[in-house]
Structures are given as structure tokens and as C-alpha cells.
XYZ file of C-alpha atoms in Angstrom:
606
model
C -3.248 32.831 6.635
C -1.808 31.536 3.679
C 1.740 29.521 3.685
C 4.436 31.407 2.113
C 5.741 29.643 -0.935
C 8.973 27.540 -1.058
C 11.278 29.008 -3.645
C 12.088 27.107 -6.733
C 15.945 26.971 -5.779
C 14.956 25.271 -2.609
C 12.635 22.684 -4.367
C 15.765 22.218 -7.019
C 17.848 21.327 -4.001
C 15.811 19.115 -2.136
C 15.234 17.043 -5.303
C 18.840 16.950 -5.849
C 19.315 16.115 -2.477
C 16.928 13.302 -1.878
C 17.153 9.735 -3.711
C 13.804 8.646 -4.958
C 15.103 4.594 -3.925
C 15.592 5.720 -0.263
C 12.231 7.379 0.228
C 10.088 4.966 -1.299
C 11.929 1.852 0.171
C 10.415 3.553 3.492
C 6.683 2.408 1.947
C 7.626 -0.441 -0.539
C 9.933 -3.294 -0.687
C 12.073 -2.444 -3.604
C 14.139 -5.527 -5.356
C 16.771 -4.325 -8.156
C 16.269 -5.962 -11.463
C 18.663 -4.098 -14.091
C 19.202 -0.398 -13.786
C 15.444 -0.018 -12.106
C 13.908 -1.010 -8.871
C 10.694 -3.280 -8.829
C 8.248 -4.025 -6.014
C 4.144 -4.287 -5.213
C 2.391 -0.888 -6.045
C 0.820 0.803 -2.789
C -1.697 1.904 -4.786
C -3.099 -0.585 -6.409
C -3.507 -4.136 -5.059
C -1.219 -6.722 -6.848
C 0.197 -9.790 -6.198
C 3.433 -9.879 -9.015
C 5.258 -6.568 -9.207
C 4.680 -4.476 -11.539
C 6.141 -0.783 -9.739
C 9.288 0.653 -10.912
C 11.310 3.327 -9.490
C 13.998 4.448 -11.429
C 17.144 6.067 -9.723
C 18.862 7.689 -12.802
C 15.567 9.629 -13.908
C 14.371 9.992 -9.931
C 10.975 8.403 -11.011
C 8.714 6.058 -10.444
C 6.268 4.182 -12.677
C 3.604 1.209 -12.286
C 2.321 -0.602 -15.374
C -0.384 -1.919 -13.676
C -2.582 1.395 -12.675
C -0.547 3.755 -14.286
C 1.004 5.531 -11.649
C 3.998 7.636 -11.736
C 5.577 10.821 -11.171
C 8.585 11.889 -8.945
C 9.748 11.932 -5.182
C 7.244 14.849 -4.765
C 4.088 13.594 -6.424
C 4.419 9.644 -4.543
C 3.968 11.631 -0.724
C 1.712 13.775 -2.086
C -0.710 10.440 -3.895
C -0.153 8.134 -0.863
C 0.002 10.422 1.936
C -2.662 12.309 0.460
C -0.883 16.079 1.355
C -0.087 19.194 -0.355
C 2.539 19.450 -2.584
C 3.957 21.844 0.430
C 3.794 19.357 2.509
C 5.510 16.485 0.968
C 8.630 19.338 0.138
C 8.919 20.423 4.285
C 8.682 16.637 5.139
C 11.634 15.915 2.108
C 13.367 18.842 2.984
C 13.552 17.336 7.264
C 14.792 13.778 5.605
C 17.631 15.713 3.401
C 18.222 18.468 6.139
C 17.860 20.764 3.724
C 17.090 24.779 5.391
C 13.725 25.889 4.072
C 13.928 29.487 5.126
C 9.769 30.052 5.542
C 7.567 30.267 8.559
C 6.718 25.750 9.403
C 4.073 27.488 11.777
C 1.905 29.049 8.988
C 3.151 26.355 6.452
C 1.696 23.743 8.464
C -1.518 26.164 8.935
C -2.277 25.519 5.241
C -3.239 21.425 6.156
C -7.117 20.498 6.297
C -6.284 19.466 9.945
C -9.195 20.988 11.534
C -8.736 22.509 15.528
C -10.411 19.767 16.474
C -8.652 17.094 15.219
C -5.723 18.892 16.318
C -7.154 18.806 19.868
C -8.174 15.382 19.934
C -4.762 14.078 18.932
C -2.869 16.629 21.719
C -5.139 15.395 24.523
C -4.422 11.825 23.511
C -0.798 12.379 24.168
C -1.070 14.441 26.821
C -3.094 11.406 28.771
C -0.292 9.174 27.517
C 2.390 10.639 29.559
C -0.026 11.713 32.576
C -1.365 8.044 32.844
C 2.303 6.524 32.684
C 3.357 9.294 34.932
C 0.831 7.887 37.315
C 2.034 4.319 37.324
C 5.250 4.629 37.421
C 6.219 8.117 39.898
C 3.265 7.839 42.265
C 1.800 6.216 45.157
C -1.186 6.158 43.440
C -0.149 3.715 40.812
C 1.895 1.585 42.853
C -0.548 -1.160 43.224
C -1.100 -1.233 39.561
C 2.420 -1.091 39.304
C 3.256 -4.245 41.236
C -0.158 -5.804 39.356
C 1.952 -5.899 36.304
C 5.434 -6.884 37.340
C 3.420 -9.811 39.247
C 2.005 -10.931 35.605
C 5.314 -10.906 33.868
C 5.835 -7.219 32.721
C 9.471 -5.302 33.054
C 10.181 -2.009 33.822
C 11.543 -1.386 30.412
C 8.370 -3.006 28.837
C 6.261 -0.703 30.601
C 8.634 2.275 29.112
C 8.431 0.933 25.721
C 5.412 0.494 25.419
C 4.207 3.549 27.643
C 1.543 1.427 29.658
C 0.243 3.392 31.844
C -3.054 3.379 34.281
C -6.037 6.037 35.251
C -6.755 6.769 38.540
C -10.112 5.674 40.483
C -12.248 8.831 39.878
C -15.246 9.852 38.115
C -14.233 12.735 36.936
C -9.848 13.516 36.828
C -9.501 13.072 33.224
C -12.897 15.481 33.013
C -11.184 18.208 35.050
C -7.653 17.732 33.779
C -8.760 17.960 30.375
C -10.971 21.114 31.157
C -8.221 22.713 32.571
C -6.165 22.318 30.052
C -8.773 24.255 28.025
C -10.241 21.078 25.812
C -13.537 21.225 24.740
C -15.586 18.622 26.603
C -17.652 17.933 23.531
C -14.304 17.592 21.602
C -12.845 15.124 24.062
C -16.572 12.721 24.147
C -16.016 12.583 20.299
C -12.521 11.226 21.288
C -13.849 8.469 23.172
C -12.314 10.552 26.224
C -14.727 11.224 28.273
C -18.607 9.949 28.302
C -21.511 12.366 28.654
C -24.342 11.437 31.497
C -27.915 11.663 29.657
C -29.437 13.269 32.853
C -28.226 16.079 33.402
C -25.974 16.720 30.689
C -22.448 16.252 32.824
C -19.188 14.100 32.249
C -17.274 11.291 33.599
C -14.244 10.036 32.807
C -14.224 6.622 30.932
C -11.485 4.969 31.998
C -10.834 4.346 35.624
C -8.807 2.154 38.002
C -7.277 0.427 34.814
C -4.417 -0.307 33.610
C -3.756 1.810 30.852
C -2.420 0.605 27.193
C -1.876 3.449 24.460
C -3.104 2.303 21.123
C -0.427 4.331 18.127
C -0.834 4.563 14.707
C 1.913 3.562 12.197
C 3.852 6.479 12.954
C 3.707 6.735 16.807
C 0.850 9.324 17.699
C -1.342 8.346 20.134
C -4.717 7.432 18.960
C -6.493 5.812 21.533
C -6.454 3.228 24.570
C -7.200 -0.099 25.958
C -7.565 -0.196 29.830
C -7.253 -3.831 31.783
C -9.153 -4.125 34.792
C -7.232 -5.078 37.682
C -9.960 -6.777 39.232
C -13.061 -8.797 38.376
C -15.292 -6.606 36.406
C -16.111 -6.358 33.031
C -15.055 -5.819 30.322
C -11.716 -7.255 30.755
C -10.398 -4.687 28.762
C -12.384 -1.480 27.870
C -11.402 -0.199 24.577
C -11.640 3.481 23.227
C -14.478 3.274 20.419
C -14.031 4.535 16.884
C -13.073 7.937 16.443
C -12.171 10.431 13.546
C -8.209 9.150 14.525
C -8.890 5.393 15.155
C -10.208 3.090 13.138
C -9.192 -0.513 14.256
C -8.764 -2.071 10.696
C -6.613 0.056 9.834
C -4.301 -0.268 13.435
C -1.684 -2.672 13.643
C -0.377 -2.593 17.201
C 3.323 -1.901 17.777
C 3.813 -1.266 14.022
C 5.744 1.506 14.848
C 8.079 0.341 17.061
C 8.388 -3.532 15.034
C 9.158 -1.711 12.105
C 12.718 -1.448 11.833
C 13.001 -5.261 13.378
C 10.638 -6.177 10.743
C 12.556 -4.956 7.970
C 15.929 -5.901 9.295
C 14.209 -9.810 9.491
C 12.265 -9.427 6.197
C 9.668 -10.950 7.813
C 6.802 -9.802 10.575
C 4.769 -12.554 13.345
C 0.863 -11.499 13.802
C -0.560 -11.810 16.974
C -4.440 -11.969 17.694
C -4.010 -9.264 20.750
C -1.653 -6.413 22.192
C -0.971 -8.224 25.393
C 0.663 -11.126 23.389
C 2.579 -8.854 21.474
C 3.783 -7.155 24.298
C 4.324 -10.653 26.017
C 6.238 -11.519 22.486
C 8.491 -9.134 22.875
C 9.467 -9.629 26.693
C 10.510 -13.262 25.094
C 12.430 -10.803 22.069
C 10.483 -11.264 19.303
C 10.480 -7.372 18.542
C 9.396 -8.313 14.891
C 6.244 -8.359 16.791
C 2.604 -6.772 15.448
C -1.251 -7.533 16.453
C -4.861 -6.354 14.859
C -6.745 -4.666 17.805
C -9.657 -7.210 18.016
C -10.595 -7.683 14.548
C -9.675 -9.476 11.817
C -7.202 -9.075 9.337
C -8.442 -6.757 6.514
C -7.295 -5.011 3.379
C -6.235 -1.681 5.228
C -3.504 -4.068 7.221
C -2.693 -6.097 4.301
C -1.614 -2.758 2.213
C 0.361 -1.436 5.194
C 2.734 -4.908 5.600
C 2.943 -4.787 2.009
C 5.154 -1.318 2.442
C 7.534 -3.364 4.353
C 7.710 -7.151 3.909
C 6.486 -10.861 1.885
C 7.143 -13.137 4.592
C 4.452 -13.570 7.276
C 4.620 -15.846 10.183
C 0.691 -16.144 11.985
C 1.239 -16.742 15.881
C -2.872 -17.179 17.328
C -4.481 -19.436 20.229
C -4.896 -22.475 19.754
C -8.070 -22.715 20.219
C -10.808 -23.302 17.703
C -11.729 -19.568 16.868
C -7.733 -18.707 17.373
C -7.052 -21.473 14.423
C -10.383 -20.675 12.753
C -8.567 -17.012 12.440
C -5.167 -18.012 11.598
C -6.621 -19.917 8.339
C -8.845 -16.927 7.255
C -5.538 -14.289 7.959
C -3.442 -16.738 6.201
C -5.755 -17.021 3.112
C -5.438 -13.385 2.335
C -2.131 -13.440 3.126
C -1.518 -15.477 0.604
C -3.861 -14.138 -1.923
C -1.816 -10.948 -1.499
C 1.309 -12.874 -2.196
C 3.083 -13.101 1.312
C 4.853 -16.120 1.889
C 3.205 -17.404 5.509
C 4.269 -19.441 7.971
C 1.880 -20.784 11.000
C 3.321 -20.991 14.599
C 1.216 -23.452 16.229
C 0.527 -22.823 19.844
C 0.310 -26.120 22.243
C -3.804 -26.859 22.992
C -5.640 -24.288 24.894
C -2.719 -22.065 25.482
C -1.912 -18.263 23.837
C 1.429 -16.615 23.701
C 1.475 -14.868 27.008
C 0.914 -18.425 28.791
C 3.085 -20.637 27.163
C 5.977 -18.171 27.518
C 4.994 -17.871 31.702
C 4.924 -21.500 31.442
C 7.900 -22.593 29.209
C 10.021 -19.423 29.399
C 11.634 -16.836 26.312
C 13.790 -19.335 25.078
C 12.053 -21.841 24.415
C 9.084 -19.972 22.874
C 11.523 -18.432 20.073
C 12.724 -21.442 19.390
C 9.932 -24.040 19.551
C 7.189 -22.404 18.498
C 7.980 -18.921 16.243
C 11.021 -21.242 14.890
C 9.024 -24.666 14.496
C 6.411 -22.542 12.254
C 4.783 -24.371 9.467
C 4.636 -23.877 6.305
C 1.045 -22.395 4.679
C 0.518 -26.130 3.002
C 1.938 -28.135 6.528
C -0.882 -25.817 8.406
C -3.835 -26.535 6.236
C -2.973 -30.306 6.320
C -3.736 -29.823 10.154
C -6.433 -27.964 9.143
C -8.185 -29.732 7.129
C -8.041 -33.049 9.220
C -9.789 -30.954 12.196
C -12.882 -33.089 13.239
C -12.421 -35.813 10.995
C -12.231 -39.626 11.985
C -9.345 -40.626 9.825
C -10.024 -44.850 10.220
C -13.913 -44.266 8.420
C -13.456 -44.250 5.031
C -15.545 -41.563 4.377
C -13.572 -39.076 6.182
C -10.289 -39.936 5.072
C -11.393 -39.987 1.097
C -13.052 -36.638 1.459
C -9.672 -35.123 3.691
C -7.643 -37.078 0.592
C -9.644 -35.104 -1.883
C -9.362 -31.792 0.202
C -5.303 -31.675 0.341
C -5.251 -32.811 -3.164
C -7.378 -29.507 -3.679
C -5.209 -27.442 -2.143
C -2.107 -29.138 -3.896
C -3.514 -27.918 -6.927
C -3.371 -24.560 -6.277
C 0.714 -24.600 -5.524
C 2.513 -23.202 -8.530
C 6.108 -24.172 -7.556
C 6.221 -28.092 -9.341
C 8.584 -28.968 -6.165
C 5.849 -27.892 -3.519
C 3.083 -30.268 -5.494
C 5.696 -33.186 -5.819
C 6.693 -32.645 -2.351
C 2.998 -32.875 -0.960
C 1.495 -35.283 -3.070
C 4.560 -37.217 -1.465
C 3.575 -37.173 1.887
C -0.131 -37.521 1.399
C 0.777 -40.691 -0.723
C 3.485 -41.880 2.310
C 0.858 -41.121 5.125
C -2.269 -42.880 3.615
C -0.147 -45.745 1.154
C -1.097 -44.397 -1.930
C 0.184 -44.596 -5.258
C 2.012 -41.248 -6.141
C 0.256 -41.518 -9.978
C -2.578 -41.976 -8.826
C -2.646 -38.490 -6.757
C -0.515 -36.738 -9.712
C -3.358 -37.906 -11.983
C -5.860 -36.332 -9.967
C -4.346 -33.359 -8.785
C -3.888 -32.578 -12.256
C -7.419 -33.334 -13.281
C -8.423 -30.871 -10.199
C -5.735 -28.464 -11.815
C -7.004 -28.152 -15.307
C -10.834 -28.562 -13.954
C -9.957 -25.296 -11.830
C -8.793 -23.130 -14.461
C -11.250 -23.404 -16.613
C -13.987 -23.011 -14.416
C -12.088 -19.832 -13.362
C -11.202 -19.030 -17.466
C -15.238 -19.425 -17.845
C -15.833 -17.085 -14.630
C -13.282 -14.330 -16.414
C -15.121 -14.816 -20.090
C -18.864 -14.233 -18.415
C -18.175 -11.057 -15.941
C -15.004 -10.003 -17.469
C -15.512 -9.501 -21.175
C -15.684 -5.654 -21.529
C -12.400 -5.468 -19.507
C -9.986 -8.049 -21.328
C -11.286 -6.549 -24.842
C -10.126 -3.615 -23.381
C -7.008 -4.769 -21.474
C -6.402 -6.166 -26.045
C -7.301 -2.850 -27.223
C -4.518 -1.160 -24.997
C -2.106 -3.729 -26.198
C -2.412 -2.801 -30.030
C -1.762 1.280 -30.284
C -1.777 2.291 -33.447
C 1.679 3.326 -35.478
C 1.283 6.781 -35.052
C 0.218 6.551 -31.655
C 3.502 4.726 -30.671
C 5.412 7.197 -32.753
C 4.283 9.864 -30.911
C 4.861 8.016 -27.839
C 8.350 7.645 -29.047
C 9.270 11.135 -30.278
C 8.465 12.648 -26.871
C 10.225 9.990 -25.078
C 13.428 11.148 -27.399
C 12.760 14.745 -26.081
C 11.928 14.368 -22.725
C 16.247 12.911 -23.082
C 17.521 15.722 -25.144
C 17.133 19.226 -25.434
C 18.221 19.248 -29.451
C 15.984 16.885 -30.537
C 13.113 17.926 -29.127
C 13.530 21.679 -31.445
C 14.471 19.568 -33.765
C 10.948 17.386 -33.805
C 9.508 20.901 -33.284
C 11.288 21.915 -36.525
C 10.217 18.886 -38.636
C 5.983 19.195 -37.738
C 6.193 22.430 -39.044
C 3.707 24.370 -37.235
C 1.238 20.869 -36.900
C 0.834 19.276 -34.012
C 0.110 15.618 -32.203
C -2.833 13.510 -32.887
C -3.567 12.572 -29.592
C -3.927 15.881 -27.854
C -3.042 14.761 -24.348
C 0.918 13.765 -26.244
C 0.590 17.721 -27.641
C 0.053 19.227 -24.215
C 3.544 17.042 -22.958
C 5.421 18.705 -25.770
C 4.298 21.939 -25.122
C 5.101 21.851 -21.633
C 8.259 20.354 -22.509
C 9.425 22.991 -24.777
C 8.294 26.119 -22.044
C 10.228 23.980 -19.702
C 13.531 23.848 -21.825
C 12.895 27.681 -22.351
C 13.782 28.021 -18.414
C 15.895 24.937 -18.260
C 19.167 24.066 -19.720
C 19.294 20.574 -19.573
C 16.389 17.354 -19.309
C 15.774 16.767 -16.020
C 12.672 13.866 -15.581
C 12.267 14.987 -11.696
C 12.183 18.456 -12.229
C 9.387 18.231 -15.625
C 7.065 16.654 -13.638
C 6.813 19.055 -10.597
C 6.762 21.501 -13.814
C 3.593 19.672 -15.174
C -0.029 20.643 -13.219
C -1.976 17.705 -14.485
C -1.735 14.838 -12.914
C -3.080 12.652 -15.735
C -0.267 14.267 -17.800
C 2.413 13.269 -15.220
C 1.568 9.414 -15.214
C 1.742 9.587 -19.190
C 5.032 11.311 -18.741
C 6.489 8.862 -16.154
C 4.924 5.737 -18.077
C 6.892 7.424 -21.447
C 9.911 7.433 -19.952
C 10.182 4.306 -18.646
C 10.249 2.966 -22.175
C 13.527 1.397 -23.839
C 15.198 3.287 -26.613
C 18.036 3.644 -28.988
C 20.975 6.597 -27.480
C 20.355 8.532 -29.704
C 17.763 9.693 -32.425
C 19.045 9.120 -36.006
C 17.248 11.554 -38.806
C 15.766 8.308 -40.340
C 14.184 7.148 -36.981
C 12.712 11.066 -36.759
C 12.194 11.018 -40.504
C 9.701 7.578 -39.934
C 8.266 8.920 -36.862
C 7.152 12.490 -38.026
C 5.519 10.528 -41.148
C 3.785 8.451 -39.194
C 2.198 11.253 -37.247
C 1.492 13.596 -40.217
C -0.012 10.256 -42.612
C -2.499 9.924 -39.971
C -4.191 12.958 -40.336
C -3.979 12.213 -44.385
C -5.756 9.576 -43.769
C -8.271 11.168 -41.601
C -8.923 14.008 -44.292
C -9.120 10.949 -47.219
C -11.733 9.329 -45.129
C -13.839 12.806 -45.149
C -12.802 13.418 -48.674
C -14.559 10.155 -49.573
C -17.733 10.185 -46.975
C -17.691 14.240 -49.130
C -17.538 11.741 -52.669
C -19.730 9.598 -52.097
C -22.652 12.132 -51.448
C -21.478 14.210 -54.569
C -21.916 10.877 -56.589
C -24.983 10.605 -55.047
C -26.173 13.791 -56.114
C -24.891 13.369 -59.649
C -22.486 16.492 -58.676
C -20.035 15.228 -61.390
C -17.969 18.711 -60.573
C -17.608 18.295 -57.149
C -16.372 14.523 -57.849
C -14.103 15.015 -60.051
C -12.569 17.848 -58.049
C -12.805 15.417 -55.033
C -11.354 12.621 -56.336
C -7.955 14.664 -57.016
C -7.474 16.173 -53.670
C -7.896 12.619 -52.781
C -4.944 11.665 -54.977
C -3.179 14.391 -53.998
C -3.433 13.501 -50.421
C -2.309 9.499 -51.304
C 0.715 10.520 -52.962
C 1.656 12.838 -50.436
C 1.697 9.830 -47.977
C 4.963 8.489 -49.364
C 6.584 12.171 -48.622
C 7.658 14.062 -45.661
């Protein structure tokens, strides 16, 4: 069954009715510089910003990897849905009426049954496992387990912690009744099949129960705590088609708002310090689910936030961690702080120990700074008295001076490495400096060897051609009024664009203003079909121009269009000479030779 189509009208309103700022602010930190909005693209990985969003056109544009389009066409690239979707989901933010059938709208998504399935049961065993530990006699033990260790009754609501009874086969049963495919639910990581005979068992039991959520609060999976002695600790739901664990940041959902009220987010190594974190309120609060910090995360913290504060044991694979998640951290331009954790004690143990308070205060707000941490760091396992040691930790720091762009972070460091080890402060500026310069070009030589083809190309984009930019230029003048672009129309006289992607804009444009009144940027690029066409678009009308088109700007700009396809037809006319002189075809030359001159003079007129 196919959706039924939104009307136009509605689409019209909902674009009126959303603001482009709003919505994307919900996936990118936007910083206003001028009239536009600038922040890191979520579709590209970049360290300087380079996206704009622009509220008077209702665009958005990055000049890194050419992005752009409208409110519409961002959902529909980053959320990877139909352009059906992305209008119901604007049309719930702007509580705008759609008037058609969600049920068979939402029909039309790739969501297969059984992914469908597998996300229901999920949430279904949510509530039935917290059901169990909180409203029955069954879960009481577990129940008084956790408020032994620490937890609250409104933790365990928050965070819907749960716990599965001590049977083989409930969840196998409950789920069966419910009419869920047993071979669905194995794929889940629900249930496990016996090799046998064939049968199921349920695989969590007698554990405490803690739902895993993706970033916008479905239920994906679980992690169940033993309350005993056996092992595993804590059984974790494997891989499925809904959870993939570097791409899960625990609590992300719920930190959210905290983390963009505080501008700033503390990783944990584990859910159970999180959850401890937030007892002590930090509610700013997120965790990777037993791996290590990877790409997928990096992207999704980038939506919200720069600043980074690392909270990990202390012990050697805990700091080991903390200095690999801080390096791309910082890579990906976060500014990162370290909270260092007292020797051989996590989160959830120092705040038993020392108490809320004190754990905000003393450790989250002692953090140190990225360059304080790797000074620590670096002087791991070194005797500082031998000589040895302390010239090679010297040389280390100085190292990672070096790479500090801010000229009051180097001074500031080369400072205290001078203070603590009575140097002279020209003698590490000297070196630092020699490291500095010895860097770069190393790196320079790295870029000329494997990245040749790509900065003669990166030069290549750089120098368009006059008529090119003219082009470029005309349509950007259209795409703002109605008049001149009949007017441009008027003065090509039937010819068209050299580059043919800038001739299918125009056309669209002027079937657009056939059903349209006045410019509207928004509305021409849900208009447009090709995507390609739409980042050109969005790109052209980012650029800077004068009010208003003046006949002598559109005079110079149609000329430079038309002269290049002179030129092109002189070129042929004398590759066409040069064989007739070859030939001895003095006829042919001489007739050659003044359409040639014909077409040069003709140059210098419009």
C-alpha cells in the first residue's frame, strides 16, 4: 500500500512554519557569525567550521563537502528517510495537521516486520522486567540488592533498571505468546536456541536488568548484573541489526538536554558509573558500552557540544583509555578536560566512599586540562632523578608543546616544565620551536608524496574560469529576483549555459517562477529532483552580491558566457585551418580565416 501524498499547500506551510536554525541546532552546534549560522558539518568530518545555515533563505550550505539544501533535504541526508518522512516528522515539531493516513504513511519506510518486531519486544521486556523489580515479590530481593549498593528509587525509574526472573524459559513463553517469532527474537539476542534438540531458553535470568537505548530512547538491548558470584559479571545482549555498541552512547538520551544546557558532556568507561554519576548529579553524564571511543561516537557529540571532560579508572588500562579517547577528542577539535580518579578507585567507589559532594567538586571540578593530563602521562613509569628518564620525559612534553597553537598555552607550559626541572625558558623556546618547524615539514613532505593529485585539484577548484563564475553569478541574481532572471533569459537569446549542470538550474528556475510568484530558496530546492543540482543551488546562493543587478553587470556577464563559446568555435575554426593549409586547400583557408575574424570581432559585442 502506497502512502498517500502530502499536498503541496501542506509542504508550503510546514516550511513556513519551521525555522531551519531550530531544527538543525537539534544535530549541530550552531554559532552566529553575521547574518548566517556556522558550526562542524555532520556529514563530513572537520575540525574548523565550515557549515552554514542561513535563516533568511531557510538553507544550509557546507564549503567543505558541498552539502546543502533546505530543512527537508538535511533529515532526509542525515537521517537517511524519505522525503515523506522528514515532512510528517517537521510537520509533529511545527504542529502542523497533515490530513493523510500516518498508518500507511509510515507503511512506505524500509522498516522490515522484523525489525519492527525486534524493536516492540525490546520494549515490551523493558517495562515487564522493571515491572518485576519494582511491583512484585519476585523482584524484591533484587530490589533491596540495589538500594543496598547505592541505587534510589528514582534512579531505578530513570533509568528503567529492571531484572528477569530465575527461569529457563519466561521470556521464551511470554514472547511466544505475544505472537513473536522465536527465530526473530534469537536474532535479537532475546532468546538462545539449544543445538540438541532445536528448543529455546531465555538468556537472561536472575539478573538485574539494565536497558541499553539508542540516542533517541528506544530500547535496543540489555546488560544484566548477576546478583551473585557467577560469571560474567554482567551479560550483555550481542550485536544485533538495532545495536551496534560503537555507535551507543549510554544515557545519551536522557544527558542530552543537561549536556547542551552545560555546553559540555563527562565520558564514563561503563553504565554503572554513569548511573552512579548521576545519583551524585552529574546528569551531563554519558558512557561507551565496553568499547572504545570511535568515530560513530565522536560524530554524535559533535551534534551537540566542543567541550569534553574524560572521567575513567584510575587504573593503568582506565588511564591507558582516557589518553587514546582524549587524542581523538582532540583531533576532532573538542576542548577536553581529564578528571583524575584517586589510585585504584572508579566513579561508583569513590562517590560510596567520599559522598556526591565531594565527587562534583573534587574530581569532575578539579579536571585537568588535555596538556596538565599528558604531563602525568607522560611521566608514568619513569624515574625522574636518572638522567636518562628525565631528558627523554623533557623532550616528550616539549613534543607535545609543539603541537599547541594558542602562543599563551606554549608560553604557559614551557613555563612550568622550565620551573619544575630549573631550566632556562630559551633554551626550551629554542627547541620547541626547532620540534615545531621540524614537524611541519615532515608533515608538508607527507601531504606533497600521497597528496599531490588532491591539492592540484583542491588549486584547480580555486581558479574557475570567467565565464564559469559569470554564470555562477547570473543565476545567483535570479535565484533573488523574478525580473532579472526573464531578463537574463531575454539577453541569451535562445543560447544557453556552458556548463550544462548551471543550464538545468535555470531551467528549473524559470518552470518554477511559472507556478511561483515570488523567489523562495526553500521552496526551489524541494522543487529541484537532483540532488547534485540542489548542493550547486545552495552553494550559489550562499555567495555575496551587489542588491541589485545593474544592465552593465548583466551586460559583462552575458558576454562572458556567449565569448566562451566564440572561443570554442575559433579553436575548431583553426584545428579546421590548419588541415586546409595542410592540404594546400587555399579556398577553404581563405574562407576559414574570415569566419575566424568574424568570430574575433564579434567578441567585443553583445
Amino acid at each position: 500500500m502506497k502512502a498517500e501524498r502530502i499536498a503541496e499547500e501542506k509542504i508550503s506551510q510546514i516550511r513556513q512554519a519551521v525555522d531551519i536554525v531550530e531544527v538543525i541546532s537539534d544535530y549541530v552546534q550552531l554559532k552566529k557569525q553575521g547574518r548566517n549560522y556556522f558550526g562542524l558539518c555532520p556529514f563530513h568530518g572537520e575540525s574548523t567550521p565550515s557549515f552554514s545555515v542561513s535563516p533568511d533563505k531557510q538553507i544550509f550550505h557546507c564549503f567543505g563537502c558541498g552539502a546543502g539544501g533546505n530543512v527537508f533535504s538535511f533529515l532526509m541526508e542525515l537521517e537517511a528517510i524519505s522525503f515523506q518522512e522528514a515532512a510528517i516528522k517537521l510537520a509533529a515539531k511545527a504542529n502542523v495537521e497533515l490530513d493523510i493516513n500516518l498508518s500507511s504513511a509510515h507503511k512506505e519506510t524500509k522498516v522490515s516486520k522484523e525489525l519492527q518486531s525486534i524493536h516492540e519486544a525490546h520494549e515490551l521486556l523493558r517495562k515487564f522486567y522493571h515491572h518485576l523489580l519494582v511491583n512484585t515479590k519476585e523482584g524484591q530481593h533484587a530490589l533491596e540488592y540495589l538500594l543496598a549498593r547505592g541505587f534510589t528509587h528514582e534512579s531505578i525509574d530513570k533509568f528503567q533498571i529492571g531484572y528477569s526472573l530465575n527461569s529457563w524459559d519466561f521470556v521464551v513463553k511470554f514472547l511466544a505468546k505475544r505472537h513473536f517469532p522465536p527465530e526473530w527474537m534469537e536474532k535479537a539476542g532475546l532468546i538462545i536456541k539449544r543445538e540438541r534438540d532445536g528448543t529455546y531458553f531465555d538468556r537472561f535470568r536472575d539478573r538485574i536488568m539494565f536497558p541499553i537505548f539508542d540516542k533517541n530512547g528506544n530500547t535496543i538491548a540489555f546488560s544484566g548484573r548477576t546478583l551473585g558470584a557467577e560469571e560474567p559479571k554482567y551479560l550483555n545482549s550481542p550485536e544485533t541489526a538495532i545495536f551496534n555498541k560503537s555507535k551507543i552512547l549510554y544515557n545519551y538520551h536522557l544527558a542530552k538536554p543537561a549536556i547542551k544546557k552545560l555546553q559540555q558532556a563527562v565520558l564514563f568507561e561503563g553504565f554503572a558509573d554513569c548511573i552512579a554519576a548521576d545519583r551524585a548529579g552529574v546528569d551531563n553524564g554519558i558512557a561507551t558500552m565496553g568499547t572504545a571511543l570511535t568515530d560513530d561516537h565522536i560524530a554524535l557529540l559533535r551534534q551537540s557540544i566542543q567541550a569534553m571532560t574524560i572521567c575513567y579508572d584510575s587504573d593503568k588500562a582506565g588511564i591507558e583509555a582516557a589518553f587514546r579517547a582524549g587524542n581523538l577528542l582532540n583531533e576532532a577539535g573538542f576542548q577536553i578536560k581529564v578528571a583524575v580518579m584517586p589510585d585504584g578507585m572508579d566513579p561508583d567507589e569513590y562517590i560510596k566512599a567520599n559522598g556526591p559532594e565531594k565527587f562534583r567538586s573534587e574530581v569532575i571540578g578539579a579536571s585537568l586540562t588535555w596538556m596538565a593530563f599528558k604531563f602525568r602521562y607522560f611521566r608514568r613509569g619513569k624515574n625522574l632523578k636518572n638522567e636518562g628518564d628525565r631528558l627523554s620525559y623533557i623532550e616528550t612534553i616539549i613534543k607535545e608543546i609543539s603541537k599547541l597553537t594558542k602562543a599563551v598555552e606554549k608560553d604557559h607550559y614551557l613555563r612550568q616544565l622550565a620551573s619544575e626541572f630549573s631550566l632556562s625558558l630559551d633554551s626550551l623556546k629554542q627547541q620547541e620551536r626547532q620540534i615545531y618547524f621540524a614537524e611541519k615539514k615532515q608533515a608538508a613532505g607527507k601531504a606533497d608524496t600521497n597528496h599531490r593529485p588532491m591539492l592540484i585539484q583542491k588549486q584547480a577548484n580555486e581558479l574557475k574560469p570567467a565565464y564559469y563564475t559569470a554564470e555562477r553569478r547570473l543565476i545567483a541574481h535570479m535565484l533573488k529576483n523574478r525580473e532579472a532572471a526573464y531578463k537574463v533569459q531575454e539577453k541569451l537569446a535562445g543560447d544557453t549555459f556552458n556548463i550544462d549542470d548551471h543550464q538545468a538550474i535555470i531551467t528549473y528556475l524559470l518552470a518554477f517562477y511559472e507556478e511561483h510568484e515570488h523567489p523562495d530558496s526553500s521552496a526551489f530546492l524541494s522543487y529541484i529532483q537532483d540532488e547534485n543540482l540542489r548542493r550547486i543551488v545552495a552553494n550559489i546562493e550562499m555567495m555575496s552580491l551587489n542588491d541589485e543587478l545593474s544592465d552593465q553587470e548583466l551586460t559583462d556577464y552575458i558576454k562572458q558566457v556567449l565569448n566562451h563559446k566564440k572561443l570554442l568555435k575559433i579553436k575548431e575554426k583553426e584545428v579546421e585551418l590548419k588541415e586546409a593549409e595542410r592540404q594546400s586547400d587555399i579556398t577553404k583557408a581563405v574562407t576559414l580565416l574570415a569566419e575566424i575574424g568574424l568570430l574575433r570581432k564579434s567578441i567585443n559585442s553583445v
